[in-house]
PDB file of C-alpha atoms in Angstrom:
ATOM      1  CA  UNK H 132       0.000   0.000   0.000  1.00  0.00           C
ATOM      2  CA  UNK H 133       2.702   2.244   1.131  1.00  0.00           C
ATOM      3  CA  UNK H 134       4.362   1.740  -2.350  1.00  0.00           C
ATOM      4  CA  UNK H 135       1.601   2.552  -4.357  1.00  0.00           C
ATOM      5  CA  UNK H 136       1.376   5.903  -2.490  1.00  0.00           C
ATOM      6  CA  UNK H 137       4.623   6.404  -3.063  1.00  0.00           C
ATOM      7  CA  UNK H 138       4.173   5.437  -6.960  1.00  0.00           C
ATOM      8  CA  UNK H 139       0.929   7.652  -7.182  1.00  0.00           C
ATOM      9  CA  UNK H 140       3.258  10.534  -5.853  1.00  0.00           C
ATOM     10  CA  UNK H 141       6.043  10.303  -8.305  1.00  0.00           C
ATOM     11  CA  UNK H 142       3.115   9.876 -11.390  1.00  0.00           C
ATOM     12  CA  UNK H 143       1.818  13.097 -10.034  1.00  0.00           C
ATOM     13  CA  UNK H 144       5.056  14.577  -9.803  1.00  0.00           C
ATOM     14  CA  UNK H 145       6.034  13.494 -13.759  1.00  0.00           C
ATOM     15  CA  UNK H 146       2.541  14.981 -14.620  1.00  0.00           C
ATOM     16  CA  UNK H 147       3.727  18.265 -13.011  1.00  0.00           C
ATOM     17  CA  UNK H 148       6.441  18.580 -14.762  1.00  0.00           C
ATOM     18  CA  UNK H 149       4.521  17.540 -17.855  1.00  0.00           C
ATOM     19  CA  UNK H 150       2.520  20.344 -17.585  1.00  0.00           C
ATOM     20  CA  UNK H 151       5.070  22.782 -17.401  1.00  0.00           C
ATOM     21  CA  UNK H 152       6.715  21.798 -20.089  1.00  0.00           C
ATOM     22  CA  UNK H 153       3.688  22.280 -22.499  1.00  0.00           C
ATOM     23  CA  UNK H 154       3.310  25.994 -20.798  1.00  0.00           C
ATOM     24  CA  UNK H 155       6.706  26.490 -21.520  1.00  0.00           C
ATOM     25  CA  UNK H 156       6.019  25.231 -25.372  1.00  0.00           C
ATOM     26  CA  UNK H 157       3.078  27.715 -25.349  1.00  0.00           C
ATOM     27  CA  UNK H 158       4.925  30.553 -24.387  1.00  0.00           C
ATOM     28  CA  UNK H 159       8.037  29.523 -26.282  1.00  0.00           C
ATOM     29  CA  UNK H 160       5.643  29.550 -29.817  1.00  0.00           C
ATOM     30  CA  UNK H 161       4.568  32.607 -28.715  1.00  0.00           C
ATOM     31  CA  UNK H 162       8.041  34.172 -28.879  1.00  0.00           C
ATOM     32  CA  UNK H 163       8.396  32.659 -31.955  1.00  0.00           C
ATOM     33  CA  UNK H 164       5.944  33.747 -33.850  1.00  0.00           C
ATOM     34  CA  UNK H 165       6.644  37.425 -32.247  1.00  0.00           C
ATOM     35  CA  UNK H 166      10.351  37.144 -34.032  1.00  0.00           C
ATOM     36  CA  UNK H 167       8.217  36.300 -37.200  1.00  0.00           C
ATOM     37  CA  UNK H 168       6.449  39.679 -36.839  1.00  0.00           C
ATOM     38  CA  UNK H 169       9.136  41.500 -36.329  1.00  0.00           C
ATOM     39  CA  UNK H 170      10.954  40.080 -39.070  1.00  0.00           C
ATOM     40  CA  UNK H 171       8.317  40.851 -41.376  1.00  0.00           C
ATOM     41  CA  UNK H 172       7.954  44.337 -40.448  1.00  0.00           C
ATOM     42  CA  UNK H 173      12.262  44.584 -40.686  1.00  0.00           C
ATOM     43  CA  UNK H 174      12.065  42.985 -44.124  1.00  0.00           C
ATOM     44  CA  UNK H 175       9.424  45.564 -45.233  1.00  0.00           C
ATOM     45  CA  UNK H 176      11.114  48.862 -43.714  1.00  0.00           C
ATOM     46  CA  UNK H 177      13.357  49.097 -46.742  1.00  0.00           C
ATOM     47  CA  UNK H 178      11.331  49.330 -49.361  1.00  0.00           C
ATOM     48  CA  UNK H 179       9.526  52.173 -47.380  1.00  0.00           C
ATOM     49  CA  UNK H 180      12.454  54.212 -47.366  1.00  0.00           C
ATOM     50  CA  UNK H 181      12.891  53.388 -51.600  1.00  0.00           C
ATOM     51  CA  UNK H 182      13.298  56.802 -53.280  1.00  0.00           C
ATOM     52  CA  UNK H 183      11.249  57.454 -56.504  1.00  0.00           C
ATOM     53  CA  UNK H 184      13.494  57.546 -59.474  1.00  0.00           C
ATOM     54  CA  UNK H 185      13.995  61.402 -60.640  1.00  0.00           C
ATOM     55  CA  UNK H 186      13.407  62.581 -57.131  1.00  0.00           C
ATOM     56  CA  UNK H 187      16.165  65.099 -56.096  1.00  0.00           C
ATOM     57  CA  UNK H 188      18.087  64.252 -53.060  1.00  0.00           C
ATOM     58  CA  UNK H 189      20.543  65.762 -51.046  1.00  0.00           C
ATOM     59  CA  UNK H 190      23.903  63.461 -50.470  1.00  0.00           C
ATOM     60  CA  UNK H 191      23.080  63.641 -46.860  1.00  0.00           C
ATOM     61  CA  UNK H 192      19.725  62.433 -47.290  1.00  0.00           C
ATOM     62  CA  UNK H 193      21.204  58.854 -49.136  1.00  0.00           C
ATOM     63  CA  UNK H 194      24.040  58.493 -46.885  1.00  0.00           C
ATOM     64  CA  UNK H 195      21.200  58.528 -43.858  1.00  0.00           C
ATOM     65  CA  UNK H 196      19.374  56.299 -45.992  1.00  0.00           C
ATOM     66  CA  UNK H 197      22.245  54.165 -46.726  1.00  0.00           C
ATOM     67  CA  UNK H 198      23.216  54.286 -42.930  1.00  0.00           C
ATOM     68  CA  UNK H 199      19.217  53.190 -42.016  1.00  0.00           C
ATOM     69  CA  UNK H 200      19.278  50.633 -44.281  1.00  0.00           C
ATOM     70  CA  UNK H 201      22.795  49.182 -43.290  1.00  0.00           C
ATOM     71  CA  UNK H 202      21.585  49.173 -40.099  1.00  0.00           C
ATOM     72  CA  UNK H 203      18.016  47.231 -40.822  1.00  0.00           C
ATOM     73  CA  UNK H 204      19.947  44.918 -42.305  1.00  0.00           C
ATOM     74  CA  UNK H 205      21.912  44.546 -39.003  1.00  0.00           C
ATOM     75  CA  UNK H 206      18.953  43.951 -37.222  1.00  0.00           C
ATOM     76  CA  UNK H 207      17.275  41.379 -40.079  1.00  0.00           C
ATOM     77  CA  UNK H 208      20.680  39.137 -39.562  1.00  0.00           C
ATOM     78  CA  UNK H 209      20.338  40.048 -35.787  1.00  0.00           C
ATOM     79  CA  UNK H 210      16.201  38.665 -35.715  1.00  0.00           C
ATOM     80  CA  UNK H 211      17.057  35.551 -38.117  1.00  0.00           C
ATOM     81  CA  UNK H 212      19.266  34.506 -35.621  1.00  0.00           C
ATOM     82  CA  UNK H 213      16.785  35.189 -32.575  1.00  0.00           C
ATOM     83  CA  UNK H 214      14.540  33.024 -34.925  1.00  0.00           C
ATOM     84  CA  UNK H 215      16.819  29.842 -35.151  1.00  0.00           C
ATOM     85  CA  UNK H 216      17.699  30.062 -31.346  1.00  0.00           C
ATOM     86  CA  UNK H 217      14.309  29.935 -31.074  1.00  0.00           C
ATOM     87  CA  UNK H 218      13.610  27.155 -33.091  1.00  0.00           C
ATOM     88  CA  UNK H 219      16.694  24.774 -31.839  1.00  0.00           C
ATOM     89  CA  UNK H 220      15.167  26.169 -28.344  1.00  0.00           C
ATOM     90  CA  UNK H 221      11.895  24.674 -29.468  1.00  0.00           C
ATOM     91  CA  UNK H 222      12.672  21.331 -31.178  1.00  0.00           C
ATOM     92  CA  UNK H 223      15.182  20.259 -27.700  1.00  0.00           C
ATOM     93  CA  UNK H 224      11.481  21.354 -25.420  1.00  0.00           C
ATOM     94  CA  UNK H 225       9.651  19.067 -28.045  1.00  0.00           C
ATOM     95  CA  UNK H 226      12.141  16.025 -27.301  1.00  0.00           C
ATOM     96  CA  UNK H 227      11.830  16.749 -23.720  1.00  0.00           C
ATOM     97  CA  UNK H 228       7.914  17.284 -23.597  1.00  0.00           C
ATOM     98  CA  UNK H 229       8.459  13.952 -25.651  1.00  0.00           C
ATOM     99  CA  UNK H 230      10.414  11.929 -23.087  1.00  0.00           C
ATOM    100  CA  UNK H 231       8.537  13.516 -20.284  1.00  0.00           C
ATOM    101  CA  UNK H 232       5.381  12.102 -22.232  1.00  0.00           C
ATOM    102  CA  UNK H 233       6.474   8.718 -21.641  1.00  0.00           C
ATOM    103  CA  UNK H 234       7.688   9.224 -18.453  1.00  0.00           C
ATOM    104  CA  UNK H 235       3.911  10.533 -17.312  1.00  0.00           C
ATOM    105  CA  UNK H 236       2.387   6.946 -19.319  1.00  0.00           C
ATOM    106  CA  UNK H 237       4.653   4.787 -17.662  1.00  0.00           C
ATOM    107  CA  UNK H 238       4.303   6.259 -14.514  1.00  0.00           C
ATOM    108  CA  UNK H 239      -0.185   5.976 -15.082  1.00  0.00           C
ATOM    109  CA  UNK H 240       1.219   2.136 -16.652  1.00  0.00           C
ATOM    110  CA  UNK H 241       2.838   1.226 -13.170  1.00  0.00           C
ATOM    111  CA  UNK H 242       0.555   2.477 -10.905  1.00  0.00           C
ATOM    112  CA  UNK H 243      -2.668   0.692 -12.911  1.00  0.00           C
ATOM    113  CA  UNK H 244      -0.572  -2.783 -12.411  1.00  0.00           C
ATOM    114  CA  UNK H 245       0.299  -2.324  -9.028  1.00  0.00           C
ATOM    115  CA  UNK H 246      -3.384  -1.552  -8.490  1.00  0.00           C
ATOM    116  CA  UNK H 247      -4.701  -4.470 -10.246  1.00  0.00           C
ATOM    117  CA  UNK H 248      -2.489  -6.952  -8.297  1.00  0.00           C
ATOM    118  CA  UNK H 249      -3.448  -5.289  -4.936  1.00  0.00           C
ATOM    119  CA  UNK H 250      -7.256  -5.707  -6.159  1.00  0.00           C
ATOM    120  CA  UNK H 251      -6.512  -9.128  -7.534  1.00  0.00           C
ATOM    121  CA  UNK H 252      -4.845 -10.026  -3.687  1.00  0.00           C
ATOM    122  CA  UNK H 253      -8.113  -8.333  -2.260  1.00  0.00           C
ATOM    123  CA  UNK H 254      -9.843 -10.557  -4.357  1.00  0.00           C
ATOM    124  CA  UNK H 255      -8.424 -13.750  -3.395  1.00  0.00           C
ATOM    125  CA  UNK H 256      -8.632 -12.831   0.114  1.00  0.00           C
ATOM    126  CA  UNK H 257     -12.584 -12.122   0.040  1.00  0.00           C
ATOM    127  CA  UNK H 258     -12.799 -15.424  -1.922  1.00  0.00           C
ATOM    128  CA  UNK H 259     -10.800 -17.253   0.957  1.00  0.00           C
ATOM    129  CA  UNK H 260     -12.838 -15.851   3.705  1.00  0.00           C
ATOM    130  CA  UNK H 261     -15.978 -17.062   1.944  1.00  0.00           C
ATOM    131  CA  UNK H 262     -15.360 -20.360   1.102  1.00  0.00           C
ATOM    132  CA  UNK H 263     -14.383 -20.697   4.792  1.00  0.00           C
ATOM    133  CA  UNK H 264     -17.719 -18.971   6.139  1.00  0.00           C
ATOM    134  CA  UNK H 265     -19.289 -21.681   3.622  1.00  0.00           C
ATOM    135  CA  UNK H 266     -16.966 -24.258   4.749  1.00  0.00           C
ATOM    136  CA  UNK H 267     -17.851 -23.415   8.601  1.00  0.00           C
ATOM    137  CA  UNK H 268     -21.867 -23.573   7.519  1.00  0.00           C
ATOM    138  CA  UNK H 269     -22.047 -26.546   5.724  1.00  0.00           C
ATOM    139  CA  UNK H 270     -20.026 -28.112   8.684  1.00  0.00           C
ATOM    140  CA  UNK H 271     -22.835 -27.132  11.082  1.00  0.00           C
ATOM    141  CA  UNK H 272     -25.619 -27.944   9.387  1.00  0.00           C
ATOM    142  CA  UNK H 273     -24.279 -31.440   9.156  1.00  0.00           C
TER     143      UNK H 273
END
């Protein structure tokens, strides 16, 4: 009895952890799909700042514009790598939430078993004491 407690408490515990893990994949999409949005808007920002061709323009004016630009495309490099962190961050919480799966299913596998052959030793034990109570009555009514 004691070690099924004990083996209910550990399942519970692997559950807990479970759990966490799939919050932590929540949140972790979540910042994923924020460095998608910001990429977007980076990737767009350039063609924003596109000057119309015959438009007059001072040389300080494109070397600020070259300068913006140069430094978007600091920032794109800088978010595609934010993105792949992200995703090596996300496939290594997938393998875990994976392993942790199994953990939580072997742990519900165990304690079902050890149930069962408590019940099946409960079982034998009501079946004992009644074919002795029928025993002890057919003996007396002899």
């Amino acid at each position: 009895m004691r070690r099924l407690a004990v083996l209910k408490t550990w399942q519970l515990q692997q559950q807990g952890k479970f759990d966490d893990l799939k919050q932590s994949q929540g949140q972790l999409q979540q910042q994923y799909q924020a460095h998608q949005q910001r990429l977007a808007l980076l990737e767009d920002l350039p063609a924003q700042y596109a000057l119309a061709s015959g438009h007059q323009t001072s040389a300080m004016m494109l070397k600020g514009i070259g300068r913006f630009r140069h430094q978007v495309d600091n920032l794109t490099r800088l978010q595609r790598q934010e993105m792949a962190l992200t995703e090596v961050e996300m496939r290594s919480l997938n393998q875990r939430l994976v392993d942790q799966h199994r953990q939580v299913k072997m742990g519900e596998t165990v304690v079902a078993k050890r149930e069962a052959v408590m019940q099946q030793r409960r079982d034998k034990q009501e079946q004992k004491m009644l074919d002795e109570l029928a025993m002890q009555r057919f003996v007396r009514g002899r």
